[in-house]
Amino acid sequence: MIKPIHIVGGGMAGSEAAWQIVSAGIPVIIHEMRPSVETFAHQTHDLAELVCSNSFRSDDDESNAVGLLHWEMRSANSIIMEMGDKHALPAGSALAVDREAFSASVTKKITNHPLVTIDRSEIHNLPPENWGHTIIATGPLTSKSLANDILENTDQKSLAFFDAIAPIVFADSIDMSKAWMQSRYDKGETDEERTAYLNCPMDKETYDNFIDALLDSEKTEFKDWEKDTPYFDGCLPIEVMAERGKETLRWGPMKPVGLTNPHQPTIKAHAVVQLRRDNALGTLFNIVGFQTKMKYSEQTRVLSMIPGLENAKFARLGGIHRNTFINSPLLLDDQMRLKTRPNIRFAGQITGVEGYVESAAMGLLAGRLAVAESTGKNIKSPPNTTAMGALISHITGGADAKTFQPMNVNFGLFPPVENVKGGRRNRKDRYKAYTDRAKNDWTSWLNNT
Ligand SMILES: Cc1cc2nc3c(=O)[nH]c(=O)nc-3n(C[C@H](O)[C@H](O)[C@H](O)COP(=O)(O)OP(=O)(O)OC[C@H]3O[C@@H](n4cnc5c(N)ncnc54)[C@H](O)[C@@H]3O)c2cc1C
């Protein structure tokens, strides 16, 4: 008899992982704590419940990275995409679903499968070795006891409860005639380290206007359940720092010391905004220390006042909300296994991806990788030219562990496509080149697994 694979958490990732596994003929046991333990956000006892919006975002697989992820999932027998398509609602180029019908149909299909057992109980600890292959997919609202056990089995810094996100900018949208690369005091052993930061200078007038705009901007409110959770040290939103005094940011993340602007070497900047490389490819930069609760539209307006970022395009905007996730670049290997307990894989939002589709996608991969391992096959994770591969490479190595933040899929995670003869492609052609390459590479990966 084949040993079952255990899955803890029957949400978006757990459901998709379960479907992939039983479709390969291997039994699963899904441990789902609802209804015996409820979360503040889930309203039903169904599997794959959508806790907030009913949107899977863009369904455009030619010029949008999440649309491409839909395409890759569809081609890999995804139950989330099959039921999403079956219960789609009119939503233009996006895929929106009838949330109740969607979750009910995923639940029915999984529950009715002869290889599925559902255990409706909370798992309090990381499972013991004798469970064999296990996938932890307990999501952003992982129960307290399990979160504490993960903390004890990893280390104190490896589990976050707040998602304090600084905005992330596409490198090629930064105006380098104003910005420059330099680490403070040129610190570092190598040229790469000495030029690790991208700097955007401000004179006094720009700084004063920026602080005023920050203070006047519209902010999102904390939800009731978030209000009592204190900010972590070093994680204050910029607008909270600005409220403490006009100069606070100039003494904090915007301090202008140890830097010389090569565009204006004789003029001392009044303040400097620093951006740090966010991925190994160097296509994304995060704005250092700029976690914020400004509304999204306000962020694009206020941040475009920073010299060099006037036309910045954001891979993701900032935010602060409760969200449990592990430091995957530190803790997981490239097959999503916990390095210290390789029988345990993590999947879904707890790995530091963000969103329904990304979470389900990581469930799909974890399921397939677990199947391969338990049947003695040695398969590699998909290449980072695919949407799946770009996400898994980012969370298990591409991202910097020191500043790791949850990530949506976006083209900044992909290796750049080559330019065409005669110069750069226009944006539409570039996105098409990304998606064509991804489809080709994903199909080859699937055919070889
Ligand atoms: C309030 C809120 C709003 C959100 N809104 C959106 C949105 O609008 N759009 C979007 O794309 N994403 C949104 N997200 C992110 C969203 O949660 C994820 O994208 C997605 O649901 C995560 O999938 P998952 O499978 O990782 O976790 P989940 O879907 O949350 O599934 C995890 C499952 O694990 C169970 N579980 C937890 N701990 C245990 C335990 N110890 N033992 C057994 N079972 C356990 C839970 O009951 C749950 O069923 C939101 C998240 C939150 C918290």
mmCIF file of C-alpha atoms and ligand atoms in Angstrom, residues 8-15 31-34 37-42 46 48-55 57 121-124 137-146 223 225 321-323 347-350 354-360 408, ligand 1:
data_model
loop_
_atom_site.group_PDB
_atom_site.id
_atom_site.type_symbol
_atom_site.label_atom_id
_atom_site.label_comp_id
_atom_site.label_asym_id
_atom_site.label_seq_id
_atom_site.Cartn_x
_atom_site.Cartn_y
_atom_site.Cartn_z
ATOM 1 C CA VAL A 8 -1.788 20.534 6.806
ATOM 2 C CA GLY A 9 -4.259 23.247 5.748
ATOM 3 C CA GLY A 10 -7.041 22.858 3.189
ATOM 4 C CA GLY A 11 -6.927 26.357 1.705
ATOM 5 C CA MET A 12 -5.889 27.454 -1.770
ATOM 6 C CA ALA A 13 -2.461 25.820 -1.629
ATOM 7 C CA GLY A 14 -3.447 22.709 0.324
ATOM 8 C CA SER A 15 -6.382 21.940 -1.983
ATOM 9 C CA HIS A 31 -5.705 18.109 8.091
ATOM 10 C CA GLU A 32 -7.949 21.171 8.183
ATOM 11 C CA MET A 33 -8.705 22.836 11.514
ATOM 12 C CA ARG A 34 -11.987 24.488 10.496
ATOM 13 C CA VAL A 37 -10.918 26.076 15.173
ATOM 14 C CA GLU A 38 -12.058 29.124 13.188
ATOM 15 C CA THR A 39 -10.007 32.013 11.796
ATOM 16 C CA PHE A 40 -11.245 35.606 11.919
ATOM 17 C CA ALA A 41 -11.447 35.738 8.097
ATOM 18 C CA HIS A 42 -12.930 32.442 6.919
ATOM 19 C CA ASP A 46 -15.251 24.755 2.722
ATOM 20 C CA ALA A 48 -10.202 26.739 -0.821
ATOM 21 C CA GLU A 49 -12.294 29.537 0.620
ATOM 22 C CA LEU A 50 -11.569 32.999 -0.815
ATOM 23 C CA VAL A 51 -11.318 35.138 2.307
ATOM 24 C CA CYS A 52 -11.638 38.553 0.715
ATOM 25 C CA SER A 53 -12.015 39.569 -2.934
ATOM 26 C CA ASN A 54 -13.346 37.106 -5.514
ATOM 27 C CA SER A 55 -10.727 37.965 -8.121
ATOM 28 C CA ARG A 57 -6.719 39.116 -11.212
ATOM 29 C CA SER A 121 -8.481 18.887 13.348
ATOM 30 C CA GLU A 122 -5.848 21.442 14.242
ATOM 31 C CA ILE A 123 -2.234 20.345 13.986
ATOM 32 C CA HIS A 124 -0.298 21.923 16.836
ATOM 33 C CA ALA A 137 -0.018 24.990 3.787
ATOM 34 C CA THR A 138 -1.589 26.762 6.736
ATOM 35 C CA GLY A 139 -1.554 30.194 5.176
ATOM 36 C CA PRO A 140 -1.382 33.733 6.516
ATOM 37 C CA LEU A 141 -3.628 32.814 9.460
ATOM 38 C CA THR A 142 -1.676 29.767 10.648
ATOM 39 C CA SER A 143 -2.913 28.827 14.121
ATOM 40 C CA LYS A 144 -0.925 30.089 17.067
ATOM 41 C CA SER A 145 0.344 26.774 18.409
ATOM 42 C CA LEU A 146 1.685 25.640 15.054
ATOM 43 C CA LYS A 223 -8.482 46.233 10.798
ATOM 44 C CA TRP A 225 -7.874 42.396 14.724
ATOM 45 C CA HIS A 321 -0.973 43.898 7.626
ATOM 46 C CA ARG A 322 -0.955 40.747 9.671
ATOM 47 C CA ASN A 323 0.424 37.835 7.749
ATOM 48 C CA ALA A 347 3.457 25.776 0.283
ATOM 49 C CA GLY A 348 1.147 28.741 -0.183
ATOM 50 C CA GLN A 349 1.186 32.133 1.410
ATOM 51 C CA ILE A 350 3.224 30.943 4.408
ATOM 52 C CA GLU A 354 1.142 36.655 -1.892
ATOM 53 C CA GLY A 355 -2.307 36.159 -3.388
ATOM 54 C CA TYR A 356 -4.791 33.403 -4.102
ATOM 55 C CA VAL A 357 -3.258 32.401 -7.419
ATOM 56 C CA GLU A 358 0.378 32.482 -6.292
ATOM 57 C CA SER A 359 -0.545 30.467 -3.179
ATOM 58 C CA ALA A 360 -2.373 27.834 -5.220
ATOM 59 C CA ASN A 408 3.221 38.659 -6.100
HETATM 60 C C1 LIG B 1 -7.804 39.022 5.577
HETATM 61 C C2 LIG B 1 -7.137 38.565 4.322
HETATM 62 C C3 LIG B 1 -7.580 39.031 3.094
HETATM 63 C C4 LIG B 1 -6.977 38.601 1.914
HETATM 64 N N1 LIG B 1 -7.441 39.057 0.718
HETATM 65 C C5 LIG B 1 -6.920 38.592 -0.435
HETATM 66 C C6 LIG B 1 -7.456 38.991 -1.687
HETATM 67 O O1 LIG B 1 -8.400 39.756 -1.750
HETATM 68 N N2 LIG B 1 -6.895 38.510 -2.818
HETATM 69 C C7 LIG B 1 -5.841 37.645 -2.786
HETATM 70 O O2 LIG B 1 -5.389 37.222 -3.861
HETATM 71 N N3 LIG B 1 -5.313 37.246 -1.620
HETATM 72 C C8 LIG B 1 -5.830 37.696 -0.428
HETATM 73 N N4 LIG B 1 -5.310 37.316 0.771
HETATM 74 C C9 LIG B 1 -4.214 36.455 0.793
HETATM 75 C C10 LIG B 1 -4.834 35.034 0.841
HETATM 76 O O3 LIG B 1 -4.937 34.542 2.107
HETATM 77 C C11 LIG B 1 -4.037 34.062 0.245
HETATM 78 O O4 LIG B 1 -3.761 34.559 -0.954
HETATM 79 C C12 LIG B 1 -4.607 32.653 0.137
HETATM 80 O O5 LIG B 1 -5.834 32.356 0.711
HETATM 81 C C13 LIG B 1 -3.560 31.889 0.825
HETATM 82 O O6 LIG B 1 -3.714 30.566 0.495
HETATM 83 P P1 LIG B 1 -3.114 29.508 1.481
HETATM 84 O O7 LIG B 1 -3.549 28.189 0.994
HETATM 85 O O8 LIG B 1 -1.673 29.744 1.694
HETATM 86 O O9 LIG B 1 -3.848 29.843 2.878
HETATM 87 P P2 LIG B 1 -5.406 29.702 3.214
HETATM 88 O O10 LIG B 1 -6.222 29.753 1.997
HETATM 89 O O11 LIG B 1 -5.662 30.680 4.303
HETATM 90 O O12 LIG B 1 -5.508 28.221 3.800
HETATM 91 C C14 LIG B 1 -4.869 27.833 4.975
HETATM 92 C C15 LIG B 1 -5.747 26.811 5.679
HETATM 93 O O13 LIG B 1 -5.023 26.259 6.775
HETATM 94 C C16 LIG B 1 -5.901 26.101 7.878
HETATM 95 N N5 LIG B 1 -5.041 26.055 9.084
HETATM 96 C C17 LIG B 1 -4.348 27.057 9.671
HETATM 97 N N6 LIG B 1 -3.623 26.593 10.712
HETATM 98 C C18 LIG B 1 -3.893 25.247 10.801
HETATM 99 C C19 LIG B 1 -3.463 24.210 11.679
HETATM 100 N N7 LIG B 1 -2.589 24.441 12.667
HETATM 101 N N8 LIG B 1 -3.947 22.948 11.501
HETATM 102 C C20 LIG B 1 -4.825 22.685 10.495
HETATM 103 N N9 LIG B 1 -5.291 23.644 9.643
HETATM 104 C C21 LIG B 1 -4.812 24.900 9.786
HETATM 105 C C22 LIG B 1 -6.826 27.287 7.772
HETATM 106 O O14 LIG B 1 -8.050 27.055 8.424
HETATM 107 C C23 LIG B 1 -7.006 27.420 6.258
HETATM 108 O O15 LIG B 1 -8.111 26.699 5.785
HETATM 109 C C24 LIG B 1 -5.888 37.717 1.969
HETATM 110 C C25 LIG B 1 -5.436 37.244 3.203
HETATM 111 C C26 LIG B 1 -6.055 37.662 4.373
HETATM 112 C C27 LIG B 1 -5.543 37.137 5.677
#
